[in-house]
Each structure stands twice: as structure tokens, then as C-alpha cells.
mmCIF file of C-alpha atoms in Angstrom:
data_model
loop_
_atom_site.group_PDB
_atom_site.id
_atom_site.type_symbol
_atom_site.label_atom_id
_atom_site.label_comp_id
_atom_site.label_asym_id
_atom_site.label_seq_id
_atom_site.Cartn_x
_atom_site.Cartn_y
_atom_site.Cartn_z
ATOM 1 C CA UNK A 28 -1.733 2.956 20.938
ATOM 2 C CA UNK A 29 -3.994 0.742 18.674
ATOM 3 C CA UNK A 30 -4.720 3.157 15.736
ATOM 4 C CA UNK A 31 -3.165 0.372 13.329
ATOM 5 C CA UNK A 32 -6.311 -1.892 14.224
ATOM 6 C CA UNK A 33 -8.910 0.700 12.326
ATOM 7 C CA UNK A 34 -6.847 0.219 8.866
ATOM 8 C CA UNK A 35 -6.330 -3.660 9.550
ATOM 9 C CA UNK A 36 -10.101 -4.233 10.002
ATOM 10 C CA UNK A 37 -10.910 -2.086 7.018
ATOM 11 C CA UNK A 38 -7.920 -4.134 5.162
ATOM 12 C CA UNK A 39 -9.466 -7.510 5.979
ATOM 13 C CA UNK A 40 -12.868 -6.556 4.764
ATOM 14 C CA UNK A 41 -11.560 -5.059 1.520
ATOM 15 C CA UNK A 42 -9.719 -7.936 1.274
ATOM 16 C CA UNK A 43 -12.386 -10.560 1.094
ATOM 17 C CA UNK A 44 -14.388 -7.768 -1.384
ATOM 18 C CA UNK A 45 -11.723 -8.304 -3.673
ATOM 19 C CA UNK A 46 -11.566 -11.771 -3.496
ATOM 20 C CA UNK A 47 -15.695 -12.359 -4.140
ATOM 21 C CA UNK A 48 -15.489 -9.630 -6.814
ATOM 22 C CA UNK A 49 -12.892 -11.617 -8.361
ATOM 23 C CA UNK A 50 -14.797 -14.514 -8.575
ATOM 24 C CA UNK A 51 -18.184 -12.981 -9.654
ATOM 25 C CA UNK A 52 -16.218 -10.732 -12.348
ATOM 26 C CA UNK A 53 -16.098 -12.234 -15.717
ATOM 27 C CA UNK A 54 -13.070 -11.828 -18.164
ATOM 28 C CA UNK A 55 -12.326 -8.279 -18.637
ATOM 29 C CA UNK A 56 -13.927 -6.411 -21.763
ATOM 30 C CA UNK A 57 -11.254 -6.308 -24.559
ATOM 31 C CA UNK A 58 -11.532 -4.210 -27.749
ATOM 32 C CA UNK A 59 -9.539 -4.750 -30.620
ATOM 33 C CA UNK A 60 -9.189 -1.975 -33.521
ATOM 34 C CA UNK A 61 -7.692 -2.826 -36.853
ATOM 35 C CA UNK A 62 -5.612 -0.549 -38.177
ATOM 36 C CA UNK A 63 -4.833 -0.161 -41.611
ATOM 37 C CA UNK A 64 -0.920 -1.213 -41.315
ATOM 38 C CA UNK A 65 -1.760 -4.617 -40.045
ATOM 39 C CA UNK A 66 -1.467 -3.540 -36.802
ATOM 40 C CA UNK A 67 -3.533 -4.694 -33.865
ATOM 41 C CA UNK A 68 -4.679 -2.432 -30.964
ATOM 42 C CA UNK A 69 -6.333 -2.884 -27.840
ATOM 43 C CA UNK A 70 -7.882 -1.492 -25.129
ATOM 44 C CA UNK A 71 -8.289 -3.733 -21.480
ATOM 45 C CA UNK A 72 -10.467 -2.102 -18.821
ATOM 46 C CA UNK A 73 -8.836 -2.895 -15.618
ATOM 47 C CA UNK A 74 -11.116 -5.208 -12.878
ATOM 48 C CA UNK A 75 -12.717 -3.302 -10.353
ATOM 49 C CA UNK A 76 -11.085 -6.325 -7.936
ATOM 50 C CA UNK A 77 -7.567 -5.502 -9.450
ATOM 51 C CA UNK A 78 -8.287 -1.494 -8.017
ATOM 52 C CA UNK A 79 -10.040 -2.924 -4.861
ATOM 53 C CA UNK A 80 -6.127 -4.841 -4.275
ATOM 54 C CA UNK A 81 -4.769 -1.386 -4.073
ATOM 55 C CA UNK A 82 -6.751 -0.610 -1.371
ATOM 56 C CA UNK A 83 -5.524 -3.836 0.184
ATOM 57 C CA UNK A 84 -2.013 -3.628 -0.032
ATOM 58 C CA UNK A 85 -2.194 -0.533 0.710
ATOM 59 C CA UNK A 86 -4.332 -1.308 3.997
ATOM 60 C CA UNK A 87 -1.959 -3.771 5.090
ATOM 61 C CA UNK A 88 1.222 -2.446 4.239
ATOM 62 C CA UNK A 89 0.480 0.482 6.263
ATOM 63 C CA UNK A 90 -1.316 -1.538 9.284
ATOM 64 C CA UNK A 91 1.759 -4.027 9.206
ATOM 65 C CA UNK A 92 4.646 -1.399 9.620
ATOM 66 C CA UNK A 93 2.619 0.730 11.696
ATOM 67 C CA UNK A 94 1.725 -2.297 13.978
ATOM 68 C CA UNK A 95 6.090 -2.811 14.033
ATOM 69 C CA UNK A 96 6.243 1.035 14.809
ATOM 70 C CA UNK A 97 3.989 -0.361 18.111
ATOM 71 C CA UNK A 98 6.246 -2.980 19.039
ATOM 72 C CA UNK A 99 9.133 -0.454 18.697
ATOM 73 C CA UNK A 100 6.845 1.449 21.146
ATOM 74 C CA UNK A 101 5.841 -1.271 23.579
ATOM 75 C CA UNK A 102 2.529 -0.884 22.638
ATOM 76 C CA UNK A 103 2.097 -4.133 21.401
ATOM 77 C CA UNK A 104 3.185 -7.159 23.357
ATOM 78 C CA UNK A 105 3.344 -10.851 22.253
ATOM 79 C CA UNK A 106 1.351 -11.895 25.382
ATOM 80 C CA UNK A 107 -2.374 -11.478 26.041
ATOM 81 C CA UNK A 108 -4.135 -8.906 25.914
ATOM 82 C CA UNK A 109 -1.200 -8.150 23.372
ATOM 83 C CA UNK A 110 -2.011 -4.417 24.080
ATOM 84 C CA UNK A 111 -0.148 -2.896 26.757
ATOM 85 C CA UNK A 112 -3.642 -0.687 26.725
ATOM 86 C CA UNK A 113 -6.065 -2.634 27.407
ATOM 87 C CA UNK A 114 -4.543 -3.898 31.223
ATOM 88 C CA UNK A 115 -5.523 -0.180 32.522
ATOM 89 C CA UNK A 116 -9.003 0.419 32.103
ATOM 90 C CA UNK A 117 -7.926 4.337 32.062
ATOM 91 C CA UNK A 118 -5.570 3.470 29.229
ATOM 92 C CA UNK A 119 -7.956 1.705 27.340
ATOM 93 C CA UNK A 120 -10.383 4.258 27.297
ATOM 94 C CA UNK A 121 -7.730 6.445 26.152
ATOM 95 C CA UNK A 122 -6.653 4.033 23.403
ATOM 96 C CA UNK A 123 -10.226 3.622 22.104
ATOM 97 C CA UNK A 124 -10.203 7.379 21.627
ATOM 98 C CA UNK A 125 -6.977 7.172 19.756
ATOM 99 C CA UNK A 126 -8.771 4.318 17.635
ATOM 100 C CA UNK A 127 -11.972 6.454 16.894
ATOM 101 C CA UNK A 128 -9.634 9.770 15.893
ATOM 102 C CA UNK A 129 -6.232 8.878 14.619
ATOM 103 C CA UNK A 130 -7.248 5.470 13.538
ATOM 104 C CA UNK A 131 -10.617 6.188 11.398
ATOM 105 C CA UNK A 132 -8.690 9.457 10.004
ATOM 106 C CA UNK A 133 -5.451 6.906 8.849
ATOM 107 C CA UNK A 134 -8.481 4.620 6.928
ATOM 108 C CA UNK A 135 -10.486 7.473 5.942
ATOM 109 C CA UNK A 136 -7.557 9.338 3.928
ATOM 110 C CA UNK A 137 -5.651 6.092 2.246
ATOM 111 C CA UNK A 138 -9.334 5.165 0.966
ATOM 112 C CA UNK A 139 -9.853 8.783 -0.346
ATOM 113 C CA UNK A 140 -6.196 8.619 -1.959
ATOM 114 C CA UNK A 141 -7.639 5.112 -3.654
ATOM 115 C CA UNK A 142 -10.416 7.097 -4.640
ATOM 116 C CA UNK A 143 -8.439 9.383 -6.380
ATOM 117 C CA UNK A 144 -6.233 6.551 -7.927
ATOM 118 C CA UNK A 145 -9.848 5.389 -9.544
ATOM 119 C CA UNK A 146 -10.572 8.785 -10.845
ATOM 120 C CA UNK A 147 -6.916 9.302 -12.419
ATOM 121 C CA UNK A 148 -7.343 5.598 -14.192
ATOM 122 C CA UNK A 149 -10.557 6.143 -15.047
ATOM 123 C CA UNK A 150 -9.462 9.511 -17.055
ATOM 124 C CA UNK A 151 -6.675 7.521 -18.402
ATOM 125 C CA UNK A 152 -8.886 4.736 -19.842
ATOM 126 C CA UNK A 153 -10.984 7.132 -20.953
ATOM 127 C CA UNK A 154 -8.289 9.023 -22.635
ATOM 128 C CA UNK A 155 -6.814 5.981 -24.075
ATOM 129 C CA UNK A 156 -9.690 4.604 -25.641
ATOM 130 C CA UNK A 157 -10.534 8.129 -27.343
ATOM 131 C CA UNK A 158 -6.956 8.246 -28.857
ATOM 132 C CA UNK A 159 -7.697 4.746 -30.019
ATOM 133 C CA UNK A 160 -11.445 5.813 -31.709
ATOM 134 C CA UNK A 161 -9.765 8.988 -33.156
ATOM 135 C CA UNK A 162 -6.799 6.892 -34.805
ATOM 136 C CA UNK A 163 -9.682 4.576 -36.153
ATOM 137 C CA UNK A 164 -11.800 6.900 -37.791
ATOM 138 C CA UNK A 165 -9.151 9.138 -39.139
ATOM 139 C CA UNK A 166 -7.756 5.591 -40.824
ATOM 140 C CA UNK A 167 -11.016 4.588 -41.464
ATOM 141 C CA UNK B 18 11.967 11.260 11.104
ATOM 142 C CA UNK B 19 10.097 7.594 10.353
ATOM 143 C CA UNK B 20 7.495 9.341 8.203
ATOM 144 C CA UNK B 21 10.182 11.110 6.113
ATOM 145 C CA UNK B 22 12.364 8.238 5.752
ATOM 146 C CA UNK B 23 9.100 6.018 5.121
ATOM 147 C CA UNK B 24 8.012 8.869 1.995
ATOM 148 C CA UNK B 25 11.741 9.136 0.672
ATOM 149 C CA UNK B 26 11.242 5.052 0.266
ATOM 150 C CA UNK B 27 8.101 5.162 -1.196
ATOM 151 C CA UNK B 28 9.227 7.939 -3.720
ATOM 152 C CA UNK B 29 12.453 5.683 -4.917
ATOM 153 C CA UNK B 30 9.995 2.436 -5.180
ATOM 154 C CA UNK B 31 7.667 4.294 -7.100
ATOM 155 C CA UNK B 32 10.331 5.781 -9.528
ATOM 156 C CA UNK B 33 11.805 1.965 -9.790
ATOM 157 C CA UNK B 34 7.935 0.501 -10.248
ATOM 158 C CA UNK B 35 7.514 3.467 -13.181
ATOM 159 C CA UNK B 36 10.910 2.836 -14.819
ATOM 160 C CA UNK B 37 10.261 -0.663 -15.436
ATOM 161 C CA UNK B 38 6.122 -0.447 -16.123
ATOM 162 C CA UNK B 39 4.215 -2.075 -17.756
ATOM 163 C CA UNK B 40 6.326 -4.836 -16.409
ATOM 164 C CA UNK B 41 5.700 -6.205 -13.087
ATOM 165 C CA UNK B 42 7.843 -9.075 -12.541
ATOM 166 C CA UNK B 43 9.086 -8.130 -9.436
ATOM 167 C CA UNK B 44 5.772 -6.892 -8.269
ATOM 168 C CA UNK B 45 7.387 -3.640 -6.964
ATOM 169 C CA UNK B 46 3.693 -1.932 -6.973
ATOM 170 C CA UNK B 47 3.312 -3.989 -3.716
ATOM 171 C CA UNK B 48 6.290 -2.661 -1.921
ATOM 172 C CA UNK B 49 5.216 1.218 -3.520
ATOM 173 C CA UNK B 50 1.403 0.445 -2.027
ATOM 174 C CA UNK B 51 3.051 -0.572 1.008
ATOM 175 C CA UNK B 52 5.321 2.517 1.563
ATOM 176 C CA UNK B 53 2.791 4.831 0.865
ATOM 177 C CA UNK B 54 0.098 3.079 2.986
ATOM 178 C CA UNK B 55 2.433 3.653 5.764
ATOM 179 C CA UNK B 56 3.630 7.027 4.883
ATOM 180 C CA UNK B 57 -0.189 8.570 4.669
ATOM 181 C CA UNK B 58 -0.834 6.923 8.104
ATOM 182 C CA UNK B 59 2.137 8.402 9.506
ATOM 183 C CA UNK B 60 1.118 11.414 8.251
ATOM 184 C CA UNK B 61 -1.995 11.558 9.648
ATOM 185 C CA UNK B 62 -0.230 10.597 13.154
ATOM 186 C CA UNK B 63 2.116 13.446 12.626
ATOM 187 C CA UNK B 64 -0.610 15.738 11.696
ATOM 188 C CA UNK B 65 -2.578 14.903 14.945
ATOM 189 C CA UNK B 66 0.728 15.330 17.101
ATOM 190 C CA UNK B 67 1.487 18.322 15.399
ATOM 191 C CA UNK B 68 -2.097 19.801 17.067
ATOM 192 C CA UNK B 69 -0.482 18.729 20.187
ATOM 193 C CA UNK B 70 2.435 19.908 20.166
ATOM 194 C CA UNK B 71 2.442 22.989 18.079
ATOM 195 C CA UNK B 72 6.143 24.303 16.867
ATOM 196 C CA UNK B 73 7.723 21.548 19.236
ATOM 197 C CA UNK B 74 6.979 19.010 17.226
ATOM 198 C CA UNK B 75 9.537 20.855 14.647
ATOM 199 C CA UNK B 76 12.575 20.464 17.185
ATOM 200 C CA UNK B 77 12.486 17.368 18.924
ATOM 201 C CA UNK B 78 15.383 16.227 21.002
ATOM 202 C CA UNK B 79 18.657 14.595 19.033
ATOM 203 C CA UNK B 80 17.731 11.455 21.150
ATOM 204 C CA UNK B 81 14.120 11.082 19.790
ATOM 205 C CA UNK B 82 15.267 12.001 16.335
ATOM 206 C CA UNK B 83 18.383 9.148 16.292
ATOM 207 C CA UNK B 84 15.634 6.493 17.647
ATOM 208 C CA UNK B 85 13.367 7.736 15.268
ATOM 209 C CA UNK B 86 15.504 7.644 12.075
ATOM 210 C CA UNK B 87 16.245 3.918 13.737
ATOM 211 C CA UNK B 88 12.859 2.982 13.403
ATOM 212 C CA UNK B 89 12.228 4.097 10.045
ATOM 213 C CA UNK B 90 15.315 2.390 8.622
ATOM 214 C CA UNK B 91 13.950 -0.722 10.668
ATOM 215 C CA UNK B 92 10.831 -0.283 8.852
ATOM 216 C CA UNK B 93 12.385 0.111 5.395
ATOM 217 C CA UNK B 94 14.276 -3.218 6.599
ATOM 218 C CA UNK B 95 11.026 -4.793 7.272
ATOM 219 C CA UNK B 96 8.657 -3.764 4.067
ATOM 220 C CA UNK B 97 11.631 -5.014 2.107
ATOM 221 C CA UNK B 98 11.713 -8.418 4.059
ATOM 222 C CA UNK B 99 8.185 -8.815 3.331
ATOM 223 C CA UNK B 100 8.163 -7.704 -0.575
ATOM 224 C CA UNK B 101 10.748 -10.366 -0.800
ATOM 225 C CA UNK B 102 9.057 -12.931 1.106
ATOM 226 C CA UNK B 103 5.617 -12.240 -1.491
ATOM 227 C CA UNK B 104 8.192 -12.109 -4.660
ATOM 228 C CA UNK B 105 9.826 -15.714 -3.501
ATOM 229 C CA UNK B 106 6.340 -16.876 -2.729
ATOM 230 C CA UNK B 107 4.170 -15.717 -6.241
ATOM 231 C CA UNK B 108 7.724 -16.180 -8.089
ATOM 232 C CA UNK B 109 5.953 -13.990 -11.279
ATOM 233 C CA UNK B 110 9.612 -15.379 -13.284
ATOM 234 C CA UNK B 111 9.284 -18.992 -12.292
ATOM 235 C CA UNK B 112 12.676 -19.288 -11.080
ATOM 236 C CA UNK B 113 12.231 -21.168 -8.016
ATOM 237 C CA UNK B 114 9.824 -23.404 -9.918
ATOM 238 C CA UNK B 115 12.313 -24.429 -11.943
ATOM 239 C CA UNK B 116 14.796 -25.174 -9.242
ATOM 240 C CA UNK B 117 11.963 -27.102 -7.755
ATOM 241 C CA UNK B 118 10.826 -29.255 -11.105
ATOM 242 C CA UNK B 119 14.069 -28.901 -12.551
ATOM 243 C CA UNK B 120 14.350 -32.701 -14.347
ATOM 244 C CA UNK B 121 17.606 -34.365 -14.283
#
């Protein structure tokens, strides 16, 4: 009925997150490794703002066509109160209760997906910077 | 029907965004975040009906399944309208700047 609205709301706040974190965050750390052939390596940790935009887009992309899906439906009108829902105080109850189950689960699992995206990256950083420290030494 | 559709997208974007990484000039991660945003929600939705419904959510009538696959391909139609409107708009290649500034 409204589910979409949950992951919106959570998509605008994530949104302007990213957008102060941005600001406050300084150039990312780089670290450069010589290497004995001339060549130049390095290493970029990604922004925590450039992970929180995955969230976001992946927030909105999946409020936005769900919110279509709604309109397909009816469920969502381009007059006031928008929601064909909230004119039936019976219905709205009902769609609140669709808001505080479907809804929260949709936000809940795409953030713990992100969360996993951070863990994967992490390890991947991790790994890549090791290979990079092992190349080093055995050079050095 | 939309949520398969919606993951069968989101698995092609994803293979596209991989083949041409690290490169992102045409900022397909935003169409592959916005697939799979809407696939896990739809997910979740089909989960919940599935509780509902039990094994008759597994045969639902040709009608619901031709209006169905309609609104997925609508909302294939739609995520790529948008990925195109962001692409035009942050133009990562410059190419409608230089149409714009183009001296003569």
C-alpha cells in the first residue's frame, strides 16, 4: 500500500549522511610503494560517503520503482492524500501495518546487504594492501 | 513475475558494470544499485505474500502473470529512463559539454 515510504525515508536520511560525510571527510589516504622496476603502486581506501551512496541509490532505486509498481496498482494517486489509503480510516490502519512489516523488513534487508557490501570491500582492501606489503618486502 | 524480470535485469547490469570495471563512464553501478534495490524489496514483498498465500502464490492466474510480466518490463523501461536521464545530466565523458561550449 505504502511500504515504498519506509525505504524512501531511510533513503533521504542516508542521503544527507553522505552528503555531510562528504564534506567533513578529507582526501582519501593514498599509499604509494616503490617497486624496484620503476614501477609505482598504490593503494586508495574508498570514502566511507562513497559506501554510504550505495545505500542511497540503492534506497531510491528501489523506493522509486516500487512507488511506479503503486501507481500500476492504484495505490498511489496524483491527487491529495496521494494514497488511495489514507481516505478510509480502516485502510489506513491497514496500510500503516503494511508500513511497520513489509516496509521496515524491505529497509532492514537492503541495509544488511550494504552491510555485507562493507565487509566484502573491507576484506578486499585488506587483501590488496597485504599483496602490496608482501611484493614490497620480498623486493625490498 | 516483476521480481524475476526485475533480478534477471539486475544480473545483466551487473555483468555489463563488471565487464567494463574499473571504468565507470556510464555510471552503470547506478542502474545495478537500482535493480537490485528493487529486486530485494520485491523479494521481501513476495516473501510476505508467499506466508499468505502458501503454494498459490506458485500458480497464479495467466491474467495476473501477463499484467505482471507488463509491469516488470515497464519497470525495466523506467530504471533505464532514469539511468539515462542521471548519465545525460553528470555527462562523466563530457559530450554534451562540448556540444554546449563547442567554439566556432
Amino acid at each position: 500500500m505504502a511500504c515504498f515510504l519506509v525505504s524512501a525515508a531511510e533513503a533521504a536520511i542516508v542521503t544527507v549522511a553522505a552528503k555531510v560525510m562528504e564534506k567533513k571527510e578529507k582526501e582519501p589516504a593514498k599509499v604509494e610503494f616503490h617497486l624496484s622496476d620503476g614501477t609505482t603502486e598504490t593503494a586508495t581506501k574508498i570514502p566511507f560517503s562513497r559506501k554510504l551512496k550505495w545505500l542511497r541509490n540503492l534506497l531510491w532505486g528501489g523506493s522509486v520503482l516500487l512507488a511506479f509498481e503503486h501507481v500500476w496498482h492504484g495505490e498511489v494517486v496524483p491527487w491529495f492524500p496521494f494514497l488511495t489509503a489514507a481516505g478510509d480510516p480502516a485502510d489506513f490502519a491497514e496500510m500503516l501495518h503494511e508500513m511497520a512489516t513489509v516496509g521496515v523488513t524491505m529497509a532492514l534487508l537492503v541495509t544488511a546487504v550494504w552491510v555485507c557490501m562493507l565487509v566484502v570491500s573491507a576484506l578486499i582492501e585488506k587483501r590488496a594492501q597485504k599483496a602490496i606489503h608482501t611484493e614490497v618486502s620480498a623486493e625490498g | 513475475m516483476t521480481l524475476l524480470v526485475t533480478v534477471f535485469a539486475a544480473v545483466i547490469c551487473t555483468v555489463i558494470w563488471y565487464k567494463n570495471a574499473p571504468k565507470s563512464e556510464m555510471l552503470t553501478g547506478i542502474l545495478c544499485c537500482m535493480y537490485w534495490g528493487a529486486s530485494l524489496m520485491w523479494l521481501v514483498d513476495a516473501i510476505f505474500e508467499y506466508a499468505e498465500l502458501k503454494e498459490a502464490y506458485f500458480t497464479p492466474a495467466p491474467a495476473d502473470m501477463l499484467n505482471d510480466l507488463f509491469l516488470g518490463l515497464s519497470v525495466i523501461a523506467l530504471g533505464l529512463v532514469i539511468w539515462l536521464i542521471i548519465l545525460l545530466i553528470k555527462d562523466p565523458k563530457g559530450v554534451i559539454k562540448n556540444m554546449l561550449f563547442k567554439k566556432k
